[in-house]
């Protein structure tokens, strides 16, 4: 794939998930070179932040010409101060791609060696060691991006062929040379929102997976309980002007199009009934976790689509400081590195993923509670009641995991803490927001995995294998390849992990 003008999130998926190699369009290389040469000439005899000044609250200090290159190295090394768990390799690769893309816009004044080396690291699956904890997301992801810059200057550590190794050792094996620090390569690499955006791009991809899985499981439950289909109708959902709700309802109708289990209200409750029937045997309406899926998942889908738009806008924007404008022949100082856009979207995304998880937990409870579903044994226990336990044990896991996501859904966006001698007096906490969002997404996969196993056990008990829709039957068959029908109690955690892997690779 050629990097040129605009990267869509689908392009991220091709490069990060499908490992498609990238090339730099000649236009990109010319643009980067023109930006570098302009800054080199323009910065002579002028005060430009981060070129011949200190950083942050020390910007008032003029740096001697002989020290400007060392200044960049000092910045990178001093800010390589992250701690905690290393970021997963797919998120780091996404962050590198986001940084490469914004530097390719020609607004950063970097030496061409920067974009070339970033391209090589991505294509060769050399992943810099970047930690979860560090940046506050105001001058961008300063600490996390410092770890990326550290690798680009040939220092620090990387993950390479499954092992954590020194950058120097891996560069020697691969025949790679560190970048040339010429003017502001350290600051240009570190000032930006690329880590929060990269994590955000991976989060959005996984949230899309979760939404599709939730739709499939919700459809299957509608089949299990022989639900009436009018709550999914275009006529009903069309009376609400929310695109997400209408899309979810349409997806569910398509999924259930050949089901032999969902019913038409007009064929049952709208037919003749005896006057003495004061209490109806059939439910007139299903519980909300079954009947209101379009209204619950609709906001999830709408939020996700807006988040994707914000991510694409950010990834394709110049988000460092200062901004080099070759066309205007000017250098503009400002705050494009501030991460509020991404921070807010990660908060919103984790909230809707938590709601999706809560929906799954309630649907699970409905299946497990024989008193409310009235069609299944307690805990969908296919063994001997009182002696065997069915899905009783895993419900505790689903409940506790959902509760954790509810707690994690408190906003990070509003938790600004001034720092940097109060130079950064209001910050975004964008990378923290993205990391916590990722945790909520991981939790959702776990709860949906438990729900899926319960659903196939319910289909087994009711003997509905040949009556469910073809889409549900395909899901049933896939889950059954992982975990067989069981009546005797089994150790469940290996199966939960395998179903989770299956969902993440769908």
GROMACS .gro file of C-alpha atoms in nm:
model
  506
    1UNK     CA    1   0.000   0.000   0.000
    2UNK     CA    2   0.129   0.346  -0.089
    3UNK     CA    3   0.118   0.619   0.173
    4UNK     CA    4   0.011   0.936  -0.005
    5UNK     CA    5  -0.260   1.171   0.117
    6UNK     CA    6  -0.530   1.007   0.330
    7UNK     CA    7  -0.531   0.688   0.536
    8UNK     CA    8  -0.867   0.533   0.618
    9UNK     CA    9  -0.912   0.308   0.921
   10UNK     CA   10  -0.964   0.025   0.674
   11UNK     CA   11  -0.606   0.094   0.556
   12UNK     CA   12  -0.490   0.057   0.917
   13UNK     CA   13  -0.662  -0.280   0.928
   14UNK     CA   14  -0.484  -0.395   0.612
   15UNK     CA   15  -0.145  -0.287   0.744
   16UNK     CA   16  -0.179  -0.373   1.115
   17UNK     CA   17  -0.405  -0.681   1.109
   18UNK     CA   18  -0.340  -0.821   0.762
   19UNK     CA   19   0.029  -0.713   0.759
   20UNK     CA   20   0.021  -0.548   0.417
   21UNK     CA   21   0.351  -0.378   0.336
   22UNK     CA   22   0.366  -0.004   0.279
   23UNK     CA   23   0.551   0.219   0.035
   24UNK     CA   24   0.608   0.593   0.040
   25UNK     CA   25   0.475   0.774  -0.261
   26UNK     CA   26   0.729   0.997  -0.436
   27UNK     CA   27   0.502   1.291  -0.363
   28UNK     CA   28   0.535   1.219   0.009
   29UNK     CA   29   0.913   1.209  -0.008
   30UNK     CA   30   0.924   1.536  -0.199
   31UNK     CA   31   0.686   1.698   0.049
   32UNK     CA   32   0.892   1.589   0.349
   33UNK     CA   33   1.214   1.704   0.187
   34UNK     CA   34   1.065   2.044   0.094
   35UNK     CA   35   0.944   2.094   0.452
   36UNK     CA   36   1.285   2.004   0.592
   37UNK     CA   37   1.476   2.235   0.357
   38UNK     CA   38   1.238   2.524   0.421
   39UNK     CA   39   1.273   2.492   0.800
   40UNK     CA   40   1.649   2.465   0.771
   41UNK     CA   41   1.665   2.797   0.586
   42UNK     CA   42   1.384   2.971   0.774
   43UNK     CA   43   1.519   2.892   1.122
   44UNK     CA   44   1.838   3.089   1.070
   45UNK     CA   45   1.846   3.402   1.288
   46UNK     CA   46   1.496   3.337   1.422
   47UNK     CA   47   1.367   3.209   1.755
   48UNK     CA   48   1.169   2.891   1.685
   49UNK     CA   49   1.043   2.675   1.966
   50UNK     CA   50   1.221   2.344   1.996
   51UNK     CA   51   1.476   2.428   1.730
   52UNK     CA   52   1.691   2.677   1.918
   53UNK     CA   53   1.503   2.704   2.248
   54UNK     CA   54   1.447   2.482   2.546
   55UNK     CA   55   1.120   2.292   2.583
   56UNK     CA   56   0.798   2.355   2.773
   57UNK     CA   57   0.846   2.606   3.056
   58UNK     CA   58   1.216   2.626   2.963
   59UNK     CA   59   1.138   2.765   2.619
   60UNK     CA   60   1.267   3.102   2.737
   61UNK     CA   61   1.622   2.968   2.727
   62UNK     CA   62   1.810   3.020   2.399
   63UNK     CA   63   2.017   2.722   2.285
   64UNK     CA   64   2.357   2.777   2.124
   65UNK     CA   65   2.385   2.669   1.763
   66UNK     CA   66   2.651   2.412   1.855
   67UNK     CA   67   2.410   2.244   2.098
   68UNK     CA   68   2.090   2.222   1.892
   69UNK     CA   69   2.148   1.864   1.773
   70UNK     CA   70   2.233   1.743   2.123
   71UNK     CA   71   1.919   1.919   2.245
   72UNK     CA   72   1.706   1.674   2.045
   73UNK     CA   73   1.891   1.372   2.186
   74UNK     CA   74   1.855   1.512   2.539
   75UNK     CA   75   1.479   1.549   2.489
   76UNK     CA   76   1.434   1.194   2.362
   77UNK     CA   77   1.646   1.031   2.632
   78UNK     CA   78   1.508   1.231   2.924
   79UNK     CA   79   1.147   1.160   2.829
   80UNK     CA   80   1.195   0.786   2.770
   81UNK     CA   81   1.048   0.743   3.114
   82UNK     CA   82   0.744   0.520   3.072
   83UNK     CA   83   0.657   0.236   3.305
   84UNK     CA   84   0.404  -0.043   3.345
   85UNK     CA   85   0.296  -0.300   3.088
   86UNK     CA   86   0.435  -0.273   2.735
   87UNK     CA   87   0.173  -0.175   2.479
   88UNK     CA   88   0.064  -0.467   2.258
   89UNK     CA   89   0.250  -0.492   1.929
   90UNK     CA   90  -0.055  -0.416   1.713
   91UNK     CA   91  -0.112  -0.090   1.900
   92UNK     CA   92   0.252   0.016   1.869
   93UNK     CA   93   0.249  -0.064   1.499
   94UNK     CA   94  -0.068   0.144   1.461
   95UNK     CA   95   0.100   0.429   1.651
   96UNK     CA   96   0.402   0.413   1.419
   97UNK     CA   97   0.175   0.421   1.115
   98UNK     CA   98  -0.015   0.719   1.256
   99UNK     CA   99   0.313   0.903   1.323
  100UNK     CA  100   0.445   0.820   0.978
  101UNK     CA  101   0.128   0.949   0.819
  102UNK     CA  102   0.124   1.283   1.001
  103UNK     CA  103   0.494   1.343   0.936
  104UNK     CA  104   0.429   1.265   0.569
  105UNK     CA  105   0.201   1.567   0.543
  106UNK     CA  106   0.507   1.793   0.523
  107UNK     CA  107   0.415   2.010   0.822
  108UNK     CA  108   0.688   1.887   1.056
  109UNK     CA  109   1.023   1.975   0.898
  110UNK     CA  110   1.181   1.636   0.966
  111UNK     CA  111   1.468   1.478   0.780
  112UNK     CA  112   1.359   1.223   0.521
  113UNK     CA  113   1.541   0.948   0.714
  114UNK     CA  114   1.262   0.959   0.974
  115UNK     CA  115   0.980   0.852   0.743
  116UNK     CA  116   1.201   0.599   0.568
  117UNK     CA  117   1.302   0.428   0.891
  118UNK     CA  118   0.946   0.428   1.024
  119UNK     CA  119   0.839   0.255   0.704
  120UNK     CA  120   1.108  -0.010   0.748
  121UNK     CA  121   1.018  -0.079   1.110
  122UNK     CA  122   0.652  -0.129   1.015
  123UNK     CA  123   0.727  -0.354   0.718
  124UNK     CA  124   0.981  -0.564   0.910
  125UNK     CA  125   0.761  -0.602   1.220
  126UNK     CA  126   1.016  -0.441   1.448
  127UNK     CA  127   0.811  -0.307   1.738
  128UNK     CA  128   0.953  -0.044   1.974
  129UNK     CA  129   0.910  -0.102   2.347
  130UNK     CA  130   0.651   0.154   2.456
  131UNK     CA  131   0.487   0.146   2.798
  132UNK     CA  132   0.124   0.205   2.889
  133UNK     CA  133   0.198   0.469   3.153
  134UNK     CA  134   0.368   0.798   3.079
  135UNK     CA  135   0.199   1.066   2.874
  136UNK     CA  136  -0.076   1.306   2.977
  137UNK     CA  137  -0.178   1.373   2.619
  138UNK     CA  138  -0.128   1.749   2.617
  139UNK     CA  139   0.193   1.798   2.418
  140UNK     CA  140   0.071   1.479   2.267
  141UNK     CA  141   0.201   1.142   2.382
  142UNK     CA  142   0.538   1.282   2.489
  143UNK     CA  143   0.662   0.991   2.696
  144UNK     CA  144   0.527   0.709   2.481
  145UNK     CA  145   0.650   0.872   2.161
  146UNK     CA  146   0.989   0.934   2.322
  147UNK     CA  147   1.027   0.556   2.341
  148UNK     CA  148   0.952   0.539   1.968
  149UNK     CA  149   1.204   0.816   1.899
  150UNK     CA  150   1.458   0.635   2.117
  151UNK     CA  151   1.443   0.337   1.884
  152UNK     CA  152   1.472   0.558   1.578
  153UNK     CA  153   1.801   0.699   1.708
  154UNK     CA  154   1.923   0.342   1.753
  155UNK     CA  155   1.874   0.313   2.129
  156UNK     CA  156   1.621   0.151   2.362
  157UNK     CA  157   1.455  -0.184   2.304
  158UNK     CA  158   1.226  -0.352   2.053
  159UNK     CA  159   1.019  -0.667   2.015
  160UNK     CA  160   1.160  -0.870   1.729
  161UNK     CA  161   1.051  -1.218   1.623
  162UNK     CA  162   0.880  -1.274   1.956
  163UNK     CA  163   1.169  -1.158   2.172
  164UNK     CA  164   1.257  -0.836   2.352
  165UNK     CA  165   1.596  -0.723   2.228
  166UNK     CA  166   1.816  -0.414   2.219
  167UNK     CA  167   1.755  -0.186   1.923
  168UNK     CA  168   2.125  -0.180   1.840
  169UNK     CA  169   2.134  -0.558   1.810
  170UNK     CA  170   1.826  -0.576   1.585
  171UNK     CA  171   1.941  -0.289   1.362
  172UNK     CA  172   2.269  -0.474   1.311
  173UNK     CA  173   2.087  -0.792   1.208
  174UNK     CA  174   1.851  -0.604   0.974
  175UNK     CA  175   2.113  -0.368   0.832
  176UNK     CA  176   1.926  -0.055   0.947
  177UNK     CA  177   2.077   0.283   1.027
  178UNK     CA  178   1.941   0.524   1.293
  179UNK     CA  179   1.785   0.850   1.178
  180UNK     CA  180   1.979   1.170   1.122
  181UNK     CA  181   1.893   1.428   1.387
  182UNK     CA  182   1.924   1.754   1.200
  183UNK     CA  183   1.682   2.023   1.323
  184UNK     CA  184   1.385   1.910   1.532
  185UNK     CA  185   1.348   1.537   1.472
  186UNK     CA  186   1.314   1.461   1.844
  187UNK     CA  187   1.040   1.715   1.906
  188UNK     CA  188   0.858   1.635   1.580
  189UNK     CA  189   0.844   1.267   1.672
  190UNK     CA  190   0.733   1.326   2.030
  191UNK     CA  191   0.484   1.612   1.991
  192UNK     CA  192   0.174   1.440   1.865
  193UNK     CA  193  -0.130   1.225   1.930
  194UNK     CA  194  -0.015   0.917   1.742
  195UNK     CA  195  -0.008   0.668   2.030
  196UNK     CA  196  -0.358   0.749   2.153
  197UNK     CA  197  -0.475   0.751   1.791
  198UNK     CA  198  -0.304   0.420   1.714
  199UNK     CA  199  -0.456   0.252   2.018
  200UNK     CA  200  -0.786   0.415   1.923
  201UNK     CA  201  -0.772   0.269   1.572
  202UNK     CA  202  -0.722  -0.081   1.715
  203UNK     CA  203  -1.000  -0.020   1.969
  204UNK     CA  204  -1.239   0.085   1.693
  205UNK     CA  205  -1.160  -0.228   1.493
  206UNK     CA  206  -1.231  -0.450   1.794
  207UNK     CA  207  -1.545  -0.255   1.887
  208UNK     CA  208  -1.678  -0.327   1.539
  209UNK     CA  209  -1.616  -0.697   1.600
  210UNK     CA  210  -1.800  -0.678   1.932
  211UNK     CA  211  -2.099  -0.504   1.776
  212UNK     CA  212  -2.132  -0.774   1.511
  213UNK     CA  213  -2.101  -1.050   1.772
  214UNK     CA  214  -2.359  -0.886   1.997
  215UNK     CA  215  -2.603  -0.866   1.706
  216UNK     CA  216  -2.555  -1.236   1.631
  217UNK     CA  217  -2.602  -1.343   1.992
  218UNK     CA  218  -2.906  -1.118   2.033
  219UNK     CA  219  -3.062  -1.275   1.724
  220UNK     CA  220  -2.999  -1.623   1.860
  221UNK     CA  221  -3.171  -1.538   2.189
  222UNK     CA  222  -3.471  -1.403   1.998
  223UNK     CA  223  -3.490  -1.743   1.831
  224UNK     CA  224  -3.450  -1.940   2.152
  225UNK     CA  225  -3.744  -1.762   2.317
  226UNK     CA  226  -3.962  -1.773   2.000
  227UNK     CA  227  -3.985  -1.395   2.001
  228UNK     CA  228  -4.227  -1.203   1.783
  229UNK     CA  229  -4.050  -1.018   1.505
  230UNK     CA  230  -4.237  -0.687   1.503
  231UNK     CA  231  -3.986  -0.523   1.737
  232UNK     CA  232  -3.731  -0.568   1.457
  233UNK     CA  233  -3.956  -0.446   1.177
  234UNK     CA  234  -3.866  -0.160   0.943
  235UNK     CA  235  -4.209  -0.012   1.012
  236UNK     CA  236  -4.152   0.014   1.388
  237UNK     CA  237  -3.786   0.116   1.381
  238UNK     CA  238  -3.847   0.359   1.097
  239UNK     CA  239  -4.062   0.570   1.326
  240UNK     CA  240  -3.744   0.662   1.517
  241UNK     CA  241  -3.503   0.889   1.336
  242UNK     CA  242  -3.181   0.729   1.455
  243UNK     CA  243  -2.966   0.573   1.184
  244UNK     CA  244  -2.791   0.332   1.422
  245UNK     CA  245  -3.117   0.184   1.548
  246UNK     CA  246  -3.243   0.131   1.197
  247UNK     CA  247  -2.916  -0.030   1.085
  248UNK     CA  248  -2.915  -0.271   1.381
  249UNK     CA  249  -3.275  -0.372   1.318
  250UNK     CA  250  -3.199  -0.433   0.951
  251UNK     CA  251  -2.895  -0.645   1.036
  252UNK     CA  252  -3.107  -0.851   1.274
  253UNK     CA  253  -3.382  -0.899   1.015
  254UNK     CA  254  -3.124  -1.020   0.765
  255UNK     CA  255  -2.970  -1.255   1.020
  256UNK     CA  256  -3.310  -1.405   1.105
  257UNK     CA  257  -3.451  -1.412   0.752
  258UNK     CA  258  -3.459  -1.794   0.728
  259UNK     CA  259  -3.528  -1.872   1.095
  260UNK     CA  260  -3.811  -2.114   1.170
  261UNK     CA  261  -3.843  -1.990   1.526
  262UNK     CA  262  -3.921  -1.617   1.527
  263UNK     CA  263  -4.295  -1.562   1.508
  264UNK     CA  264  -4.543  -1.322   1.351
  265UNK     CA  265  -4.765  -1.150   1.601
  266UNK     CA  266  -5.055  -1.151   1.357
  267UNK     CA  267  -5.044  -1.533   1.345
  268UNK     CA  268  -5.078  -1.569   1.721
  269UNK     CA  269  -5.185  -1.282   1.946
  270UNK     CA  270  -5.385  -1.107   1.675
  271UNK     CA  271  -5.602  -1.416   1.615
  272UNK     CA  272  -5.916  -1.525   1.803
  273UNK     CA  273  -5.885  -1.601   2.173
  274UNK     CA  274  -6.147  -1.717   2.421
  275UNK     CA  275  -6.303  -1.459   2.648
  276UNK     CA  276  -6.219  -1.671   2.952
  277UNK     CA  277  -5.845  -1.645   2.879
  278UNK     CA  278  -5.762  -1.386   3.141
  279UNK     CA  279  -5.393  -1.480   3.167
  280UNK     CA  280  -5.201  -1.541   2.847
  281UNK     CA  281  -4.970  -1.839   2.833
  282UNK     CA  282  -4.736  -1.669   2.585
  283UNK     CA  283  -4.551  -1.349   2.671
  284UNK     CA  284  -4.716  -1.054   2.502
  285UNK     CA  285  -4.381  -0.875   2.493
  286UNK     CA  286  -4.027  -0.993   2.567
  287UNK     CA  287  -3.791  -0.857   2.830
  288UNK     CA  288  -3.610  -0.540   2.728
  289UNK     CA  289  -3.275  -0.716   2.677
  290UNK     CA  290  -3.443  -0.910   2.396
  291UNK     CA  291  -3.697  -0.663   2.261
  292UNK     CA  292  -3.493  -0.340   2.275
  293UNK     CA  293  -3.171  -0.454   2.107
  294UNK     CA  294  -3.196  -0.201   1.818
  295UNK     CA  295  -3.253   0.080   2.067
  296UNK     CA  296  -2.957  -0.035   2.283
  297UNK     CA  297  -2.704  -0.125   2.014
  298UNK     CA  298  -2.810   0.163   1.789
  299UNK     CA  299  -2.629   0.426   2.001
  300UNK     CA  300  -2.329   0.191   2.017
  301UNK     CA  301  -2.310   0.182   1.638
  302UNK     CA  302  -2.368   0.557   1.598
  303UNK     CA  303  -2.098   0.635   1.854
  304UNK     CA  304  -1.854   0.392   1.694
  305UNK     CA  305  -1.904   0.543   1.350
  306UNK     CA  306  -1.846   0.895   1.481
  307UNK     CA  307  -1.537   0.779   1.671
  308UNK     CA  308  -1.398   0.633   1.350
  309UNK     CA  309  -1.447   0.966   1.175
  310UNK     CA  310  -1.265   1.154   1.452
  311UNK     CA  311  -0.980   0.901   1.445
  312UNK     CA  312  -0.942   0.933   1.069
  313UNK     CA  313  -0.942   1.313   1.094
  314UNK     CA  314  -0.675   1.305   1.367
  315UNK     CA  315  -0.454   1.051   1.194
  316UNK     CA  316  -0.461   1.257   0.876
  317UNK     CA  317  -0.389   1.586   1.054
  318UNK     CA  318  -0.071   1.768   1.146
  319UNK     CA  319  -0.065   1.721   1.524
  320UNK     CA  320   0.273   1.845   1.643
  321UNK     CA  321   0.409   2.191   1.728
  322UNK     CA  322   0.521   2.415   1.573
  323UNK     CA  323   0.361   2.360   1.232
  324UNK     CA  324   0.581   2.415   0.927
  325UNK     CA  325   0.389   2.567   0.636
  326UNK     CA  326   0.594   2.567   0.317
  327UNK     CA  327   0.316   2.725   0.113
  328UNK     CA  328   0.289   3.025   0.348
  329UNK     CA  329   0.665   3.028   0.407
  330UNK     CA  330   0.590   3.052   0.777
  331UNK     CA  331   0.620   2.855   1.103
  332UNK     CA  332   0.308   2.862   1.323
  333UNK     CA  333   0.317   2.796   1.698
  334UNK     CA  334   0.010   2.652   1.864
  335UNK     CA  335  -0.140   2.344   2.024
  336UNK     CA  336  -0.228   2.085   1.758
  337UNK     CA  337  -0.067   1.820   1.978
  338UNK     CA  338  -0.346   1.842   2.237
  339UNK     CA  339  -0.537   1.513   2.253
  340UNK     CA  340  -0.885   1.614   2.365
  341UNK     CA  341  -1.056   1.489   2.049
  342UNK     CA  342  -0.922   1.136   2.095
  343UNK     CA  343  -0.961   1.136   2.473
  344UNK     CA  344  -1.329   1.221   2.452
  345UNK     CA  345  -1.393   0.960   2.182
  346UNK     CA  346  -1.219   0.688   2.382
  347UNK     CA  347  -1.436   0.775   2.681
  348UNK     CA  348  -1.749   0.761   2.466
  349UNK     CA  349  -1.642   0.436   2.303
  350UNK     CA  350  -1.572   0.263   2.634
  351UNK     CA  351  -1.911   0.375   2.767
  352UNK     CA  352  -2.103   0.222   2.477
  353UNK     CA  353  -1.892  -0.096   2.486
  354UNK     CA  354  -1.973  -0.123   2.855
  355UNK     CA  355  -2.343  -0.088   2.771
  356UNK     CA  356  -2.303  -0.361   2.508
  357UNK     CA  357  -2.142  -0.576   2.781
  358UNK     CA  358  -2.428  -0.500   3.018
  359UNK     CA  359  -2.675  -0.609   2.749
  360UNK     CA  360  -2.488  -0.939   2.713
  361UNK     CA  361  -2.483  -0.990   3.091
  362UNK     CA  362  -2.860  -0.933   3.114
  363UNK     CA  363  -2.929  -1.166   2.820
  364UNK     CA  364  -2.709  -1.424   2.989
  365UNK     CA  365  -2.899  -1.385   3.315
  366UNK     CA  366  -3.226  -1.430   3.128
  367UNK     CA  367  -3.109  -1.763   2.988
  368UNK     CA  368  -2.972  -1.882   3.322
  369UNK     CA  369  -3.276  -1.791   3.532
  370UNK     CA  370  -3.540  -2.057   3.474
  371UNK     CA  371  -3.798  -1.854   3.667
  372UNK     CA  372  -3.797  -1.576   3.411
  373UNK     CA  373  -3.735  -1.763   3.084
  374UNK     CA  374  -3.963  -2.059   3.176
  375UNK     CA  375  -3.822  -2.278   2.897
  376UNK     CA  376  -3.473  -2.378   3.014
  377UNK     CA  377  -3.339  -2.562   3.320
  378UNK     CA  378  -3.164  -2.348   3.585
  379UNK     CA  379  -2.823  -2.233   3.461
  380UNK     CA  380  -2.894  -2.415   3.132
  381UNK     CA  381  -2.787  -2.727   3.318
  382UNK     CA  382  -2.804  -3.026   3.084
  383UNK     CA  383  -2.699  -3.261   3.362
  384UNK     CA  384  -2.866  -3.366   3.688
  385UNK     CA  385  -3.017  -3.072   3.874
  386UNK     CA  386  -2.863  -3.029   4.218
  387UNK     CA  387  -2.572  -3.255   4.130
  388UNK     CA  388  -2.438  -3.073   3.823
  389UNK     CA  389  -2.394  -2.698   3.784
  390UNK     CA  390  -2.419  -2.615   3.413
  391UNK     CA  391  -2.325  -2.251   3.351
  392UNK     CA  392  -2.361  -2.146   3.714
  393UNK     CA  393  -1.989  -2.094   3.777
  394UNK     CA  394  -1.918  -1.883   3.469
  395UNK     CA  395  -2.200  -1.641   3.549
  396UNK     CA  396  -1.991  -1.511   3.840
  397UNK     CA  397  -1.712  -1.433   3.593
  398UNK     CA  398  -1.948  -1.251   3.359
  399UNK     CA  399  -2.101  -1.049   3.642
  400UNK     CA  400  -1.770  -0.944   3.798
  401UNK     CA  401  -1.619  -0.858   3.460
  402UNK     CA  402  -1.919  -0.645   3.367
  403UNK     CA  403  -1.895  -0.467   3.701
  404UNK     CA  404  -1.530  -0.386   3.637
  405UNK     CA  405  -1.619  -0.231   3.302
  406UNK     CA  406  -1.890  -0.023   3.466
  407UNK     CA  407  -1.635   0.116   3.710
  408UNK     CA  408  -1.379   0.178   3.433
  409UNK     CA  409  -1.637   0.376   3.235
  410UNK     CA  410  -1.586   0.683   3.449
  411UNK     CA  411  -1.448   0.961   3.231
  412UNK     CA  412  -1.073   1.007   3.183
  413UNK     CA  413  -1.135   1.313   2.966
  414UNK     CA  414  -1.235   1.526   3.266
  415UNK     CA  415  -0.943   1.417   3.484
  416UNK     CA  416  -0.698   1.686   3.385
  417UNK     CA  417  -0.410   1.740   3.629
  418UNK     CA  418  -0.181   2.040   3.562
  419UNK     CA  419   0.188   1.954   3.538
  420UNK     CA  420   0.512   2.061   3.365
  421UNK     CA  421   0.548   2.360   3.602
  422UNK     CA  422   0.187   2.443   3.512
  423UNK     CA  423   0.286   2.502   3.150
  424UNK     CA  424   0.052   2.214   3.068
  425UNK     CA  425  -0.225   2.350   3.287
  426UNK     CA  426  -0.504   2.152   3.121
  427UNK     CA  427  -0.436   1.813   2.963
  428UNK     CA  428  -0.630   1.544   2.776
  429UNK     CA  429  -0.518   1.216   2.934
  430UNK     CA  430  -0.585   1.074   2.588
  431UNK     CA  431  -0.357   0.771   2.601
  432UNK     CA  432  -0.487   0.675   2.944
  433UNK     CA  433  -0.839   0.698   2.801
  434UNK     CA  434  -0.742   0.477   2.506
  435UNK     CA  435  -0.573   0.216   2.727
  436UNK     CA  436  -0.871   0.196   2.963
  437UNK     CA  437  -1.103   0.171   2.663
  438UNK     CA  438  -0.897  -0.126   2.545
  439UNK     CA  439  -0.946  -0.295   2.882
  440UNK     CA  440  -1.322  -0.247   2.860
  441UNK     CA  441  -1.316  -0.398   2.510
  442UNK     CA  442  -1.120  -0.701   2.634
  443UNK     CA  443  -1.376  -0.746   2.910
  444UNK     CA  444  -1.657  -0.739   2.655
  445UNK     CA  445  -1.501  -1.023   2.456
  446UNK     CA  446  -1.492  -1.229   2.774
  447UNK     CA  447  -1.856  -1.172   2.868
  448UNK     CA  448  -1.975  -1.236   2.511
  449UNK     CA  449  -1.777  -1.560   2.507
  450UNK     CA  450  -1.963  -1.681   2.816
  451UNK     CA  451  -2.294  -1.576   2.663
  452UNK     CA  452  -2.216  -1.760   2.339
  453UNK     CA  453  -2.143  -2.090   2.514
  454UNK     CA  454  -2.468  -2.054   2.709
  455UNK     CA  455  -2.663  -1.990   2.390
  456UNK     CA  456  -2.536  -2.304   2.215
  457UNK     CA  457  -2.613  -2.508   2.527
  458UNK     CA  458  -2.967  -2.367   2.521
  459UNK     CA  459  -3.008  -2.454   2.153
  460UNK     CA  460  -2.884  -2.803   2.239
  461UNK     CA  461  -3.134  -2.847   2.522
  462UNK     CA  462  -3.428  -2.728   2.311
  463UNK     CA  463  -3.324  -2.926   2.003
  464UNK     CA  464  -3.341  -2.619   1.784
  465UNK     CA  465  -3.031  -2.691   1.575
  466UNK     CA  466  -3.235  -2.737   1.256
  467UNK     CA  467  -3.477  -2.454   1.326
  468UNK     CA  468  -3.245  -2.161   1.393
  469UNK     CA  469  -3.142  -1.934   1.108
  470UNK     CA  470  -2.852  -2.038   0.889
  471UNK     CA  471  -2.646  -1.755   1.038
  472UNK     CA  472  -2.712  -1.876   1.392
  473UNK     CA  473  -2.645  -2.235   1.287
  474UNK     CA  474  -2.304  -2.132   1.150
  475UNK     CA  475  -2.221  -1.968   1.484
  476UNK     CA  476  -2.351  -2.273   1.671
  477UNK     CA  477  -2.132  -2.506   1.462
  478UNK     CA  478  -1.822  -2.291   1.516
  479UNK     CA  479  -1.869  -2.279   1.893
  480UNK     CA  480  -1.936  -2.653   1.903
  481UNK     CA  481  -1.599  -2.714   1.735
  482UNK     CA  482  -1.443  -2.544   2.037
  483UNK     CA  483  -1.660  -2.684   2.315
  484UNK     CA  484  -1.877  -2.996   2.281
  485UNK     CA  485  -2.225  -3.023   2.429
  486UNK     CA  486  -2.178  -3.107   2.795
  487UNK     CA  487  -2.394  -3.231   3.078
  488UNK     CA  488  -2.116  -3.332   3.314
  489UNK     CA  489  -1.926  -3.049   3.485
  490UNK     CA  490  -1.602  -2.946   3.315
  491UNK     CA  491  -1.312  -2.712   3.380
  492UNK     CA  492  -1.434  -2.412   3.184
  493UNK     CA  493  -1.152  -2.161   3.162
  494UNK     CA  494  -0.969  -2.319   2.864
  495UNK     CA  495  -1.293  -2.314   2.662
  496UNK     CA  496  -1.366  -1.954   2.756
  497UNK     CA  497  -1.024  -1.850   2.631
  498UNK     CA  498  -1.065  -2.041   2.303
  499UNK     CA  499  -1.407  -1.890   2.231
  500UNK     CA  500  -1.263  -1.546   2.307
  501UNK     CA  501  -0.981  -1.610   2.056
  502UNK     CA  502  -1.237  -1.727   1.801
  503UNK     CA  503  -1.437  -1.405   1.837
  504UNK     CA  504  -1.125  -1.185   1.814
  505UNK     CA  505  -1.023  -1.358   1.491
  506UNK     CA  506  -1.363  -1.339   1.322
   0.00000   0.00000   0.00000
